[in-house]
Short mmCIF file of C-alpha atoms in Angstrom, two decimals:
data_model
loop_
_atom_site.label_atom_id
_atom_site.label_comp_id
_atom_site.label_asym_id
_atom_site.label_seq_id
_atom_site.Cartn_x
_atom_site.Cartn_y
_atom_site.Cartn_z
CA TRP E 30 74.94 78.99 116.94
CA PHE E 31 71.98 81.33 116.98
CA VAL E 32 69.81 78.25 116.33
CA LEU E 33 70.77 76.94 119.78
CA ALA E 34 69.73 80.26 121.28
CA LEU E 35 66.11 79.47 120.41
CA PRO E 36 65.61 76.52 122.83
CA VAL E 37 67.57 78.42 125.47
CA ALA E 38 65.28 81.44 125.16
CA SER E 39 62.25 79.12 125.08
CA ALA E 40 63.37 77.44 128.32
CA TYR E 41 64.02 80.80 129.96
CA PHE E 42 60.56 82.16 129.19
CA MET E 43 58.99 78.88 130.29
CA THR E 44 60.69 79.20 133.68
CA VAL E 45 59.50 82.83 133.87
CA ALA E 46 55.95 81.68 133.16
CA GLY E 47 56.25 79.02 135.86
CA ALA E 48 57.63 81.54 138.35
CA ASN E 49 54.58 83.71 137.71
CA GLY E 50 52.23 80.83 138.48
CA PHE E 51 51.09 80.08 134.93
CA ASP E 52 50.60 76.39 135.70
CA GLN E 53 48.32 77.35 138.59
CA GLY E 54 46.17 79.82 136.68
CA GLY E 55 48.27 82.86 137.57
CA GLY E 56 50.19 85.23 135.29
CA GLY E 57 52.93 84.46 132.78
CA GLN E 58 50.73 84.02 129.71
CA ILE E 59 52.97 86.20 127.55
CA SER E 60 56.12 84.38 128.64
CA PHE E 61 54.44 81.02 128.03
CA SER E 62 53.35 82.11 124.53
CA LEU E 63 56.86 83.33 123.74
CA SER E 64 58.27 80.02 124.92
CA ILE E 65 55.97 78.07 122.59
CA ILE E 66 56.73 80.37 119.63
CA LEU E 67 60.49 80.10 120.16
CA SER E 68 60.23 76.32 120.45
CA LEU E 69 58.32 76.16 117.15
CA CYS E 70 60.90 78.43 115.53
CA PHE E 71 63.64 76.05 116.67
CA TRP E 72 61.94 73.10 115.01
CA PHE E 73 61.31 75.15 111.86
CA MET E 74 65.01 75.97 111.74
CA MET E 75 65.74 72.28 111.41
CA VAL E 76 64.54 72.55 107.79
CA PRO E 77 67.22 74.98 106.54
CA VAL E 78 69.83 73.29 108.74
CA SER E 79 69.03 69.94 107.14
CA ILE E 80 69.02 71.40 103.63
CA CYS E 81 72.30 73.26 104.01
CA TRP E 82 74.08 70.40 105.77
CA THR E 83 72.97 68.00 103.04
CA GLU E 84 74.29 70.45 100.44
CA LYS E 85 77.57 70.70 102.34
CA VAL E 86 78.01 66.90 102.38
CA ILE E 87 77.14 66.33 98.71
CA THR E 88 79.04 69.28 97.25
CA ARG E 89 81.88 69.06 99.81
CA SER E 90 81.62 72.78 100.38
CA THR E 91 81.80 74.92 103.50
CA PHE E 92 78.62 74.85 105.57
CA ALA E 93 76.56 78.03 105.30
CA LEU E 94 73.04 78.44 106.68
CA ASN E 95 70.90 79.96 103.93
CA PHE E 96 67.23 80.85 103.68
CA ASP E 97 65.91 80.46 100.14
CA PHE E 98 63.19 78.85 98.04
CA ARG E 99 64.43 75.37 98.92
CA ILE E 100 62.77 75.66 102.34
CA LEU E 101 59.30 75.97 100.82
CA SER E 102 60.07 73.25 98.29
CA SER E 103 61.28 70.91 101.04
CA ILE E 104 58.20 71.52 103.20
CA GLY E 105 55.90 71.12 100.21
CA TYR E 106 57.38 67.80 99.10
CA THR E 107 57.46 66.53 102.68
CA PHE E 108 53.73 67.23 102.94
CA LEU E 109 53.13 65.59 99.55
CA VAL E 110 55.06 62.44 100.51
CA TYR E 111 53.12 62.23 103.78
CA LEU E 112 49.90 62.33 101.77
CA ILE E 113 51.17 59.60 99.46
CA VAL E 114 52.13 57.48 102.47
CA PHE E 115 49.18 57.94 104.78
CA VAL E 116 46.16 58.45 102.51
CA PRO E 117 46.40 54.91 101.02
CA ILE E 118 47.02 53.50 104.51
CA GLY E 119 43.89 55.29 105.73
CA VAL E 120 41.90 53.86 102.81
CA LEU E 121 43.23 50.38 103.60
CA PHE E 122 42.27 50.82 107.25
CA PHE E 123 38.62 51.56 106.46
CA ALA E 124 38.54 48.91 103.73
CA PHE E 125 39.65 46.17 106.12
CA ILE E 126 37.25 47.43 108.80
CA ALA E 127 34.46 47.03 106.25
CA LEU E 128 35.69 43.55 105.34
CA GLY E 129 35.86 42.53 108.99
CA ARG E 130 32.52 43.97 110.13
CA GLU E 131 30.32 43.85 107.05
CA ALA E 132 31.77 41.28 104.65
CA GLY E 133 32.19 38.51 107.19
CA MET E 134 35.99 38.30 107.13
CA ASN E 135 37.59 37.17 110.38
CA GLN E 136 38.66 40.35 112.23
CA TYR E 137 42.07 38.94 113.15
CA VAL E 138 42.70 38.02 109.52
CA ALA E 139 41.54 41.47 108.40
CA GLY E 140 43.76 43.15 110.98
CA THR E 141 46.80 41.08 109.98
CA LEU E 142 46.25 41.79 106.28
CA PHE E 143 45.91 45.50 107.03
CA VAL E 144 49.16 45.62 109.00
CA LEU E 145 51.04 43.69 106.30
CA SER E 146 49.63 45.86 103.52
CA ALA E 147 50.33 49.10 105.39
CA VAL E 148 53.93 48.07 106.19
CA MET E 149 54.56 47.01 102.58
CA TRP E 150 53.24 50.31 101.25
CA TRP E 151 55.15 52.35 103.84
CA ALA E 152 58.35 50.47 102.96
CA ASN E 153 57.84 51.18 99.27
CA THR E 154 57.48 54.90 99.89
CA ALA E 155 61.05 54.88 101.25
CA ARG E 156 61.96 55.05 97.56
CA PHE E 157 61.25 58.79 97.72
CA VAL E 158 64.42 59.16 99.81
CA LEU E 159 66.25 61.08 97.06
CA ILE E 160 63.87 64.03 96.92
CA GLN E 161 65.16 66.07 99.86
CA PRO E 162 68.87 65.74 98.93
CA ALA E 163 67.97 66.67 95.34
CA ILE E 164 66.24 69.82 96.61
CA ALA E 165 69.30 70.65 98.71
CA VAL E 166 71.63 70.61 95.68
CA ARG E 167 69.07 72.19 93.33
CA ASN E 168 68.72 69.05 91.23
CA VAL E 169 65.32 69.82 89.71
CA GLY E 170 65.27 66.62 87.68
CA THR E 171 65.04 64.31 90.70
CA ARG E 172 61.64 64.39 92.31
CA LEU E 173 58.90 61.80 92.91
CA LYS E 174 59.05 59.89 89.60
CA ARG E 175 62.82 59.74 89.20
CA SER E 176 63.45 58.88 92.83
CA TRP E 177 60.93 56.05 92.54
CA GLN E 178 62.59 54.75 89.36
CA ILE E 179 66.22 54.98 90.49
CA THR E 180 65.69 53.23 93.81
CA LYS E 181 63.79 50.28 92.35
CA GLY E 182 64.84 47.01 93.97
CA ASN E 183 66.71 48.72 96.81
CA ILE E 184 63.98 49.06 99.44
CA LEU E 185 65.68 46.88 102.07
CA LYS E 186 69.00 48.66 101.62
CA ILE E 187 67.35 52.09 102.00
CA LEU E 188 65.36 51.03 105.06
CA LEU E 189 68.43 49.66 106.81
CA ALA E 190 70.46 52.76 105.96
CA THR E 191 67.80 55.13 107.32
CA LEU E 192 66.01 53.26 110.09
CA ILE E 193 69.09 52.08 112.02
CA PRO E 194 70.52 55.59 112.61
CA THR E 195 67.04 57.06 113.11
CA PHE E 196 66.09 54.47 115.72
CA SER E 197 69.47 54.65 117.48
CA LEU E 198 69.51 58.45 117.65
CA SER E 199 65.86 58.56 118.74
CA LEU E 200 66.68 56.28 121.67
CA LEU E 201 69.64 58.46 122.58
CA VAL E 202 67.61 61.69 122.46
CA GLY E 203 64.73 60.09 124.37
CA PHE E 204 67.02 58.78 127.10
CA ALA E 205 68.79 62.13 127.35
CA SER E 206 65.45 63.94 127.64
CA ILE E 207 64.38 61.73 130.54
CA MET E 208 67.69 62.16 132.35
CA VAL E 209 67.62 65.93 131.85
CA GLN E 210 64.15 66.15 133.38
CA VAL E 211 65.52 64.51 136.53
CA LEU E 212 68.43 66.96 136.75
CA GLN E 213 66.37 70.15 136.34
CA PHE E 214 65.98 71.86 139.72
CA ASP E 215 66.44 75.60 139.09
CA GLN E 216 66.50 78.13 136.26
CA ILE E 217 70.19 77.65 135.48
CA SER E 218 69.87 73.87 135.24
CA VAL E 219 66.81 74.24 132.99
CA ILE E 220 68.67 76.56 130.61
CA ALA E 221 71.80 74.37 130.67
CA SER E 222 69.74 71.27 129.88
CA SER E 223 68.01 73.11 127.02
CA VAL E 224 71.43 73.86 125.50
CA PHE E 225 72.39 70.19 125.78
CA LEU E 226 69.13 68.86 124.34
CA GLY E 227 69.07 71.50 121.60
CA ALA E 228 72.61 70.58 120.54
CA LEU E 229 71.71 66.88 120.62
CA GLN E 230 68.62 67.40 118.46
CA LEU E 231 70.63 69.55 116.06
CA TYR E 232 73.24 66.80 115.84
CA PHE E 233 70.44 64.29 115.23
CA VAL E 234 69.23 66.28 112.22
CA MET E 235 72.75 66.74 110.84
CA ILE E 236 73.56 63.01 111.12
CA LEU E 237 70.34 62.01 109.34
CA SER E 238 70.96 64.66 106.68
CA GLU E 239 74.39 63.16 106.11
CA VAL E 240 72.88 59.68 105.78
CA TYR E 241 70.38 60.89 103.19
CA ALA E 242 73.12 62.78 101.36
CA ARG E 243 75.26 59.65 101.07
CA ILE E 244 72.28 57.62 99.85
CA PHE E 245 71.78 60.30 97.19
CA ILE E 246 75.42 59.98 96.13
CA HIS E 247 75.13 56.18 96.08
CA PHE E 248 72.32 56.29 93.53
CA LEU E 249 73.14 59.35 91.43
CA ALA E 250 76.95 59.42 91.51
CA PRO E 251 78.11 55.92 92.54
CA GLN E 252 81.50 56.47 90.88
CA LYS E 253 82.21 59.19 93.46
CA LEU E 254 81.02 57.25 96.50
CA GLY E 255 84.56 56.27 97.47
CA ASP E 256 85.45 59.91 97.98
CA TYR E 257 82.81 60.20 100.73
CA LEU E 258 83.70 57.09 102.74
#
């Protein structure tokens, strides 16, 4: 529960900064800085929460929030996967710009080919879906290469299993955020709304972690999948 205290404290210090006229060039700089730091800490805490919840689902153990080397490993592989995803897309972007402007290719054709190529590559990188659950359960043998091999031919299944809950939960969180902004009128309502949104975002992370955990089980221990349904 201390994780939920972070957005609450962040909201409190933000209201203090506002009361001191920070948004109008007045005081409150320290409170504003504390609010930003606490907000960043909350989002950082999503990493160990995701890891430990994934471990809980796969191993069917009691949930315990731990801070260990898996956090750095998870962040490192996340950064690496982002590079693998976006660097080729960036290269494709400039390549098709060159084709459209300098090689005489029709710009609409070049744009369409770029979008199709980028989507196809992005979809393929969904095959790295097993890395984070493997880190959570300390399975050192499942990283980039093995995840890519095991998930071969299952891109559509993985995309449907991950994008549907992600899109649905994102809509829910986005709608809740808009509604909460309307209902904020004093310090108490701001803090109460921060508790609600923090809990919703935490639930979002836990649901997605559970989805990824079950995908991991599907590919690495399919004989046990029935025990998790």
